[in-house]
Coordinates of C-alpha atoms in Angstrom, one line a residue:
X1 CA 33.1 46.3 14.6
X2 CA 30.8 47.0 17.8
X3 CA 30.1 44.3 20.1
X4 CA 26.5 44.3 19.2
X5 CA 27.8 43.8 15.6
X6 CA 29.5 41.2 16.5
X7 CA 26.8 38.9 18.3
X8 CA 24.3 39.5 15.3
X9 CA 26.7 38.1 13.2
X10 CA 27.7 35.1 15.4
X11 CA 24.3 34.5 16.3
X12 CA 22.7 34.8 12.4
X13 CA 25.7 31.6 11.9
X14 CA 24.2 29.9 14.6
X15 CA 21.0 30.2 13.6
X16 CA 21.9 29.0 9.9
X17 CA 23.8 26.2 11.5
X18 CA 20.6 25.0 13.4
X19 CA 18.5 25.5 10.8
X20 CA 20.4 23.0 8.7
X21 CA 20.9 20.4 11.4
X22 CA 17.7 20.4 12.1
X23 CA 16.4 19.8 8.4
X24 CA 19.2 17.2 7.7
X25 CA 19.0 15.5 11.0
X26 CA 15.6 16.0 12.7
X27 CA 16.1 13.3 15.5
X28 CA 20.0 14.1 16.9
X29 CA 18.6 18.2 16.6
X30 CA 15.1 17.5 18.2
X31 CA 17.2 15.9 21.6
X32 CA 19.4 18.7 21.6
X33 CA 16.7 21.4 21.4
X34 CA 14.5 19.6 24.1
X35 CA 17.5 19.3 26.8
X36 CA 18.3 22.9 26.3
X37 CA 15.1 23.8 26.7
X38 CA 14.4 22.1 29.2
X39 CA 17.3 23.4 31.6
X40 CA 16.6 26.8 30.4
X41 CA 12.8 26.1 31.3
X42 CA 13.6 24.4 34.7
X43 CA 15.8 27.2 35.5
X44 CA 13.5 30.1 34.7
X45 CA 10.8 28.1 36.9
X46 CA 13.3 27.6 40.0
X47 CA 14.3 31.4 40.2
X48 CA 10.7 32.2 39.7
X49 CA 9.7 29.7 42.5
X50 CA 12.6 31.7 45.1
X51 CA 11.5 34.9 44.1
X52 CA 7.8 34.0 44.4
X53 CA 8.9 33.0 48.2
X54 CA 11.0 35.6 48.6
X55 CA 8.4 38.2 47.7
X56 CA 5.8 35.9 49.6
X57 CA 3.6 36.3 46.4
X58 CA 1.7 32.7 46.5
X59 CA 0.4 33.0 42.8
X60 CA 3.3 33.6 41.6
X61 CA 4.8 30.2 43.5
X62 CA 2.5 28.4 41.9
X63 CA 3.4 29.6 38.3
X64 CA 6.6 28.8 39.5
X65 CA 6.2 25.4 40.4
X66 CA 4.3 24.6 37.7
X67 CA 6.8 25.6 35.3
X68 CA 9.5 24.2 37.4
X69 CA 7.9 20.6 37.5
X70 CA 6.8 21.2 33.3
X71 CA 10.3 21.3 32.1
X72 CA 11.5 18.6 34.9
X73 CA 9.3 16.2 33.3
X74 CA 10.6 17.0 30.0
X75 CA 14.2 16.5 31.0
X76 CA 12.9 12.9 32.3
X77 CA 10.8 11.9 30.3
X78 CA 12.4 12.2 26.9
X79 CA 13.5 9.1 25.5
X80 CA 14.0 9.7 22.0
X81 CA 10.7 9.1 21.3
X82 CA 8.7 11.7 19.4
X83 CA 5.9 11.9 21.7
X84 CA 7.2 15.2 23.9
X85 CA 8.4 17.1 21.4
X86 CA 5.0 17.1 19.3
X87 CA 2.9 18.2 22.8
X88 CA 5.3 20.7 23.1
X89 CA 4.7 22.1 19.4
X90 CA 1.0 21.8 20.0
X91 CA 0.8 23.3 23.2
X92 CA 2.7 26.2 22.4
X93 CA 0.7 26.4 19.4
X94 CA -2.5 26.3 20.9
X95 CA -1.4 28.6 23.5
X96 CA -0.7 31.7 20.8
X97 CA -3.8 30.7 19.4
X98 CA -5.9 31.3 22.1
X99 CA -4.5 34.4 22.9
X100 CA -5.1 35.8 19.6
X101 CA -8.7 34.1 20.0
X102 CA -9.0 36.2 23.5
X103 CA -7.9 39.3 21.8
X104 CA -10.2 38.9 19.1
X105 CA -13.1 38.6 21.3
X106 CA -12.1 41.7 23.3
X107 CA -11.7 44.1 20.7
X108 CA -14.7 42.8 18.7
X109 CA -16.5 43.7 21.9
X110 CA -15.3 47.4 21.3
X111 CA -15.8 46.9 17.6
X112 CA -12.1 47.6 17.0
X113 CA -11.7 46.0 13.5
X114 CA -8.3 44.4 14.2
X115 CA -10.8 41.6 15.3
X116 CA -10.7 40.4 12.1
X117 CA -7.3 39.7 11.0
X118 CA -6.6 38.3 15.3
X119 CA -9.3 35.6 14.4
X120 CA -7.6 34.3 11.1
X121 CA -4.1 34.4 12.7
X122 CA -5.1 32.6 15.9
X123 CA -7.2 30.0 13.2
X124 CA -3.5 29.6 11.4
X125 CA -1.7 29.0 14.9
X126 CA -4.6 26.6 15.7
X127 CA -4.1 24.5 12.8
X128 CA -0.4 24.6 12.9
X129 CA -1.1 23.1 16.9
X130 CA -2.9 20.5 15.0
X131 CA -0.3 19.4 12.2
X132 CA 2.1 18.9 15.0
X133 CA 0.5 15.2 14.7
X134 CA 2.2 14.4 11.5
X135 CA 6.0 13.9 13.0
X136 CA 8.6 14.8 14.4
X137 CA 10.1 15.6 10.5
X138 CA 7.5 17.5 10.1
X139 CA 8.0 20.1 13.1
X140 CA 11.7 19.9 12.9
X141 CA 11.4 21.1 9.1
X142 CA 9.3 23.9 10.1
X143 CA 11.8 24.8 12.9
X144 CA 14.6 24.8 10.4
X145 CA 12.7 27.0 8.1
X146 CA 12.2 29.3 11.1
X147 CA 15.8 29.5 11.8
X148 CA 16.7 30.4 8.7
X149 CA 14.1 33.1 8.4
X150 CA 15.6 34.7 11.6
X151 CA 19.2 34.1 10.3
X152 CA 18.1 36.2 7.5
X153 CA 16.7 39.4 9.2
X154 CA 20.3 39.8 11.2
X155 CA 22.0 39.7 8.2
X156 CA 19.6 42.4 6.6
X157 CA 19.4 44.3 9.7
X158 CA 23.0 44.3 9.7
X159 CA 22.7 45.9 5.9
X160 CA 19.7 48.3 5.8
X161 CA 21.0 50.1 9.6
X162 CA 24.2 50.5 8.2
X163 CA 22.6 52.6 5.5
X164 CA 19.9 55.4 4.8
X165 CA 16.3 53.8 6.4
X166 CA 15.3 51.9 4.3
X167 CA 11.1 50.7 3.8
X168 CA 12.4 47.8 2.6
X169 CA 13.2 46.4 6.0
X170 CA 9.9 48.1 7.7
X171 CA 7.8 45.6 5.2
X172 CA 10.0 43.0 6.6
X173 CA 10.8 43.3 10.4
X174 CA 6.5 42.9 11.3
X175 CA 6.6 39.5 10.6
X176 CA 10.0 38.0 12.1
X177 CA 12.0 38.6 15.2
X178 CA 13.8 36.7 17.6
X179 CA 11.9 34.2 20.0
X180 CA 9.8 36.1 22.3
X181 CA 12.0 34.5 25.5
X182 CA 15.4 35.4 23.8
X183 CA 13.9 39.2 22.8
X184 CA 12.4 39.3 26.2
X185 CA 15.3 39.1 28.4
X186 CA 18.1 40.6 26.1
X187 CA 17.5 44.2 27.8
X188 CA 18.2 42.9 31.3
X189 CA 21.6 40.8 30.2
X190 CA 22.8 43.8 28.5
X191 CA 21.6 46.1 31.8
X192 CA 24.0 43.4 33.9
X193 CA 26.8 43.7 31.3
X194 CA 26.8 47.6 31.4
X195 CA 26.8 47.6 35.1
X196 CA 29.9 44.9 35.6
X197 CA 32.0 47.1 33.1
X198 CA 31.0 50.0 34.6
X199 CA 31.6 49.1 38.6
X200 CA 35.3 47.8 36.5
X201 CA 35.8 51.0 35.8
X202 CA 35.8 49.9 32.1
X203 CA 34.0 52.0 29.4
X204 CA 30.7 50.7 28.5
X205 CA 30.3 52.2 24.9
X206 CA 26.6 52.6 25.3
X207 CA 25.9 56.2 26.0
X208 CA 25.8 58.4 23.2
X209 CA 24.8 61.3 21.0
X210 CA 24.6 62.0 17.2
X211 CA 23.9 66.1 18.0
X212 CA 24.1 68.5 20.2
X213 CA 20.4 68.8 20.2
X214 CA 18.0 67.8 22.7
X215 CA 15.5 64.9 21.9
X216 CA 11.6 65.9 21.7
X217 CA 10.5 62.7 22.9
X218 CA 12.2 59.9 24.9
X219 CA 11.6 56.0 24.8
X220 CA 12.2 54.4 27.7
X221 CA 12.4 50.4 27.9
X222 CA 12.2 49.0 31.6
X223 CA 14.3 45.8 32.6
X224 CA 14.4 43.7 35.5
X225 CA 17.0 41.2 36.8
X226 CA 14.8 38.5 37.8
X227 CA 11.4 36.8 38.0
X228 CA 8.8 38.6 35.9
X229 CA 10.5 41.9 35.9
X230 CA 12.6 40.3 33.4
X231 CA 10.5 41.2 30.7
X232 CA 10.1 44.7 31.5
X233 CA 7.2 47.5 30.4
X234 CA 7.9 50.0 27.9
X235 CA 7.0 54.2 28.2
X236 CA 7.3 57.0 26.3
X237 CA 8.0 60.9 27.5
X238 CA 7.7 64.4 26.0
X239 CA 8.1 67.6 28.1
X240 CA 9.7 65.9 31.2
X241 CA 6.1 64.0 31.1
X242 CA 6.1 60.3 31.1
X243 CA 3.1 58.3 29.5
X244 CA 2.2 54.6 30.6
X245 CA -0.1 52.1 29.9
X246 CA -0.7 48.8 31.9
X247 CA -2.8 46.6 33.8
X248 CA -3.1 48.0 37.7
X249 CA -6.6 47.9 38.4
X250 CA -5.8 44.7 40.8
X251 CA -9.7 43.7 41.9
X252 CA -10.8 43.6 38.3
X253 CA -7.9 41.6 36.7
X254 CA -8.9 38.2 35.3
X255 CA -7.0 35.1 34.2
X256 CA -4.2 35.2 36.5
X257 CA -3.3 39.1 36.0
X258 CA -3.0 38.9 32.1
X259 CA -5.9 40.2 31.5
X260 CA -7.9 43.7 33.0
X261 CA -9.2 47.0 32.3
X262 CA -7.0 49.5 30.2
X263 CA -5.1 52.3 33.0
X264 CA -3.2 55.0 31.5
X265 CA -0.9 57.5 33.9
X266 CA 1.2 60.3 33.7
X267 CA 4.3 61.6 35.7
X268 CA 7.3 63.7 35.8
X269 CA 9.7 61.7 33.7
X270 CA 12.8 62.0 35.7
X271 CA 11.1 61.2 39.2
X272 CA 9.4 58.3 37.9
X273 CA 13.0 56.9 36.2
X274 CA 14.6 57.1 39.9
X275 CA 11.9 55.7 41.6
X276 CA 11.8 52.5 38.9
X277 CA 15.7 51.9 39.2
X278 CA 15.6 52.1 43.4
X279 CA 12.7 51.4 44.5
X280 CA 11.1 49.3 42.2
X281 CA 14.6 47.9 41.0
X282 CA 13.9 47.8 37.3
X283 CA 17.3 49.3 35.3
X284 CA 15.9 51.9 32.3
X285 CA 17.4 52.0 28.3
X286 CA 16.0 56.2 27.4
X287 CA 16.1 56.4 23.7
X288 CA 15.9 60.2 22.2
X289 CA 14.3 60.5 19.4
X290 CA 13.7 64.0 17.2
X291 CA 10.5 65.3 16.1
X292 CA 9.1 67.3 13.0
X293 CA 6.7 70.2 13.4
X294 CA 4.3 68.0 12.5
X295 CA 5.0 65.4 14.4
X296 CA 4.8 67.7 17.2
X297 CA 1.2 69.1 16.5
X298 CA 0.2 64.9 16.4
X299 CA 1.5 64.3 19.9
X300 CA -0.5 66.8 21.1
X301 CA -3.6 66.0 19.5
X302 CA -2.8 62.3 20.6
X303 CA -2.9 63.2 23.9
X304 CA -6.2 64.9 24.2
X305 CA -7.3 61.7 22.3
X306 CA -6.4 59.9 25.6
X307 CA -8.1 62.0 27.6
X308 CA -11.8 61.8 25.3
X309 CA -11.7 57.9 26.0
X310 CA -10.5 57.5 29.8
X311 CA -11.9 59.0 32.7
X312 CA -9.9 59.6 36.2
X313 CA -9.5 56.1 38.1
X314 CA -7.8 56.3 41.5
X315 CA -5.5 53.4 43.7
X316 CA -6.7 51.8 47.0
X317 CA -4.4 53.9 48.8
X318 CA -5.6 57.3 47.7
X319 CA -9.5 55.9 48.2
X320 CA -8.5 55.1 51.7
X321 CA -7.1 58.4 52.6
X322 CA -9.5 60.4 51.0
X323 CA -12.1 58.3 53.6
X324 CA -10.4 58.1 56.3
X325 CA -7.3 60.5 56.3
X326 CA -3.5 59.3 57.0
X327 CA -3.6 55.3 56.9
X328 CA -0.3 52.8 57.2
X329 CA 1.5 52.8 54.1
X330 CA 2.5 49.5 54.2
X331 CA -0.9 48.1 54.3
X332 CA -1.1 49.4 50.6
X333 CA 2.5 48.6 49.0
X334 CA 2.1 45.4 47.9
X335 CA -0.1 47.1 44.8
X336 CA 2.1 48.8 42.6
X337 CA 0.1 51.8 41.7
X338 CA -0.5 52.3 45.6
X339 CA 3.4 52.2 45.5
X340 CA 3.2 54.7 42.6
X341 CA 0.9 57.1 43.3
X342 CA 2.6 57.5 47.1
X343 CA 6.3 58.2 45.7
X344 CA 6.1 59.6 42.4
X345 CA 2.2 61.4 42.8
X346 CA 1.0 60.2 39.2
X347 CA -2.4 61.0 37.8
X348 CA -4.5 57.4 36.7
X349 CA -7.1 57.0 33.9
X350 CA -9.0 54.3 32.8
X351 CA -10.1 53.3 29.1
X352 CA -13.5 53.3 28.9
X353 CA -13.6 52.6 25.3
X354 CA -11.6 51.7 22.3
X355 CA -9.5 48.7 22.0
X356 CA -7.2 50.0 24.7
X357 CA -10.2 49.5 27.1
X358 CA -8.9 45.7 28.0
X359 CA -5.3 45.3 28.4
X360 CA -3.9 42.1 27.5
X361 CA -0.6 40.6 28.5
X362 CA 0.3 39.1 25.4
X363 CA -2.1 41.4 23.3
X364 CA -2.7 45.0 24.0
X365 CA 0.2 45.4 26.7
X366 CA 2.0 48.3 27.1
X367 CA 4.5 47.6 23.9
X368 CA 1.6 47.4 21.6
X369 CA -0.4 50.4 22.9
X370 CA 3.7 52.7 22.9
X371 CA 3.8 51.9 20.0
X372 CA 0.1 52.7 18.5
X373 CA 0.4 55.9 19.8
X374 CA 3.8 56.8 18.4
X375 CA 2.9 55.5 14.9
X376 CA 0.1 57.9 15.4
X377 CA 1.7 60.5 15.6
X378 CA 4.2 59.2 12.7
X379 CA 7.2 57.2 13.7
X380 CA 6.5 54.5 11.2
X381 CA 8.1 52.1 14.1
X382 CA 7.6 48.2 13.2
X383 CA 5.3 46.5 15.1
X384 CA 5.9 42.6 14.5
X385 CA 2.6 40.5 14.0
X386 CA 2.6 38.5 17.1
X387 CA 3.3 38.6 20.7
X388 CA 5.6 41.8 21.2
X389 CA 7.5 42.3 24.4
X390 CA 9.7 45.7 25.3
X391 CA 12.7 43.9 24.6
X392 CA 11.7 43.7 20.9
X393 CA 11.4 47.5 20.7
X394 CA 15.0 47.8 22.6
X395 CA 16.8 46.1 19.3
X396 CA 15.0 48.1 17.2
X397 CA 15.5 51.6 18.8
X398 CA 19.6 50.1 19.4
X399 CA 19.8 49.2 15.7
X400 CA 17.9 52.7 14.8
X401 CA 20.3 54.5 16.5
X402 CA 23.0 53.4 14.2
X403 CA 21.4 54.3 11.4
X404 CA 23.1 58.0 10.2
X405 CA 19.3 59.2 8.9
X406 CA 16.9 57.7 11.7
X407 CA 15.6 60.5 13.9
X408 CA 16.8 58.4 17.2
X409 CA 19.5 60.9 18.2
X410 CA 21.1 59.9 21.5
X411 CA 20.7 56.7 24.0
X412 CA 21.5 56.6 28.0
X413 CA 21.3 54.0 30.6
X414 CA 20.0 54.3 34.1
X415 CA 20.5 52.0 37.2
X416 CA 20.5 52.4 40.9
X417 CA 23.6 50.0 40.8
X418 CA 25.4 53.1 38.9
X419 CA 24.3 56.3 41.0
X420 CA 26.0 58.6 38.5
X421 CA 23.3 57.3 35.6
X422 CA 20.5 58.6 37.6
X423 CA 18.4 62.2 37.7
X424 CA 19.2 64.4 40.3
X425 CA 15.8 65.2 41.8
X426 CA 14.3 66.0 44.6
X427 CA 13.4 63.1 47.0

């Protein structure tokens, strides 16, 4: 049994385990679940705080802090009482509530009719902020349920990707995955695993191939070893072209970054892998995945799609030279598509309309809108109901690949820690 076997297994027990403790003894299971929180929460907000200062990137200190002094209090201030576990529950509650609320209003605005179905869900996660007044029995029942739900997709991923694809788990997986921090940060803990064994000189077992043919399209899921790179981006390539969607139009960016105008760029694949693991020091899982004829003619037609509802958009830096000629570099680099564009050349466009004309950090971020496009173009990859990170669609494409009829056909690893994992291009 593979390693990643393994951990699904033990971790699907631990989930059960949890599930009934917390049911059967909702006071002894709420303590345990707020202290490990709160160190994980503390922690997370004092290695955000030193890379904040590190990087000298004051908004990002302040996040820290904040977080940092959050889960501090928590630690402190919990005396068995059920008062901070039921703000936590409605806070966190109210939080995925508004978001949906935000992403309703933006894509009503571009009468995208996913407005609909965002309003009732972020009315549901509204009321459920609100229940968290009737007790701590209450909430602990509901996270028991929860635990148990999530103990039950490993067990049938464990089944259905050990056999022919089955639909059966497609209607499932939308509406259950791992916590979004836990799915979030499993690429880069698997990145620093790979890269111990493999500076050991020990095998990895993570590179591989189920043919000798090459992939017509490649998945590629960004990770990060720290701070917010942590929860990576996600990008997709055909024809040594890479795609990506994000937020880099820095002026126009609202609500502390998470919110801003749809950008779109293109690059050569390979050149843009490099420059992510050494320059931008974000390790890269490629995922190769075969197409149909069909398929084929839909990527295309996807792509000129793109091009009908964006419009060239260009970075500070290339706006500065084009007015005034040569200018410093490093007055630029603390933008990332200044960064970008000067290392890797890659052409920008901005959304001017459809629902990918706002990007949204926890809405229409660059898993979401990957994954739109390849569905488009039929993929049938699911998309969870919910807040979806990159490192959701890294245990999907991993569990895909085992799967003897999926079309993901080989998987590869790239980090500037491990030279002989990267391209050989040009600098």
């Amino acid at each position: 049994m593979k390693t990643i076997q393994k951990v699904q297994w033990l971790t699907a027990a631990l989930f059960g385990v949890l599930g009934l403790m917390a049911i059967l003894a909702p006071q002894s299971s709420a303590f345990l679940l707020i202290r490990t929180m709160g160190w994980l929460g503390a922690l997370s907000g004092f290695f955000f705080l030193v890379d904040a200062v590190r990087k000298k990137r004051s908004l990002d200190g302040v996040g820290g802090l904040l977080c940092l002094l959050f889960f501090v209090w928590v630690l402190v201030g919990w005396n068995h009482d059920d008062s901070i576990l039921q703000v936590l529950f409605c806070v966190y509650y109210a939080i995925i509530a508004i978001v949906f609320l935000i992403q309703a209003f933006l894509d009503g605005k571009e009468r995208v009719q996913d407005w609909k179905a965002e309003t009732a869900l972020g009315l549901l996660y509204a009321a459920l902020a609100a229940s968290g007044a009737f007790g701590l029995a209450y909430i602990q029942d509901l996270f028991g349920l929860y635990l148990w739900l999530q103990a039950l997709q490993l067990v049938l991923e464990l089944y259905f990707f050990r056999h022919p694809y089955n639909v059966r788990y497609a209607a499932l997986r939308p509406w259950m995955c791992l916590p979004a921090w836990i799915v979030g940060v499993l690429p880069s803990f698997v990145i620093g695993f790979l890269v111990t064994r493999r500076m050991e000189n020990k095998a990895t077992h993570f590179d591989a191939r189920k043919t000798d043919e090459q992939p017509d399209l490649r998945v590629w899921i960004h990770t990060g070893t720290y701070g917010t790179k942590l929860y990576g981006h996600m990008t997709f390539s055909r024809d040594s072209i890479m795609y990506s969607y994000g937020n880099y139009d820095v002026p126009a960016m609202k609500l502390l970054k998470t919110i801003g105008p749809g950008v779109f760029f293109s690059v050569n694949d390979e050149i843009y892998a490099n420059n992510c693991c050494i320059v931008e020091q974000c390790p890269l899982f490629e995922y190769g995945i075969r197409l149909t004829g069909k398929q084929k003619e839909a990527f295309e037609a996807m792509k000129d799609s793109i091009l009908a509802q964006s419009k060239p958009w260009h970075c500070a830096l290339q706006k500065a030279e084009w007015a005034h000629g040569p200018v410093d570099f490093q007055d630029f680099e603390h933008v990332y598509a200044n960064r970008l564009w000067y290392r890797t050349c890659a052409l920008f466009r901005k959304y001017t309309k459809t629902r990918w004309a706002w990007y949204s950090l926890l809405g229409n971020n660059c898993s979401n809108f990957d994954s739109a496009m390849l569905n488009q173009i039929g993929l049938d990859i699911p998309v969870s109901h919910g807040i979806v990170s990159p490192g959701e669609f890294f245990e999907y494409f991993e569990e895909a690949y085992e799967d003897p009829d999926s079309n993901v056909i080989s998987k590869s690893w790239h980090s500037a820690r491990v030279p002989s994992t990267l391209f050989p291009t040009i600098d």
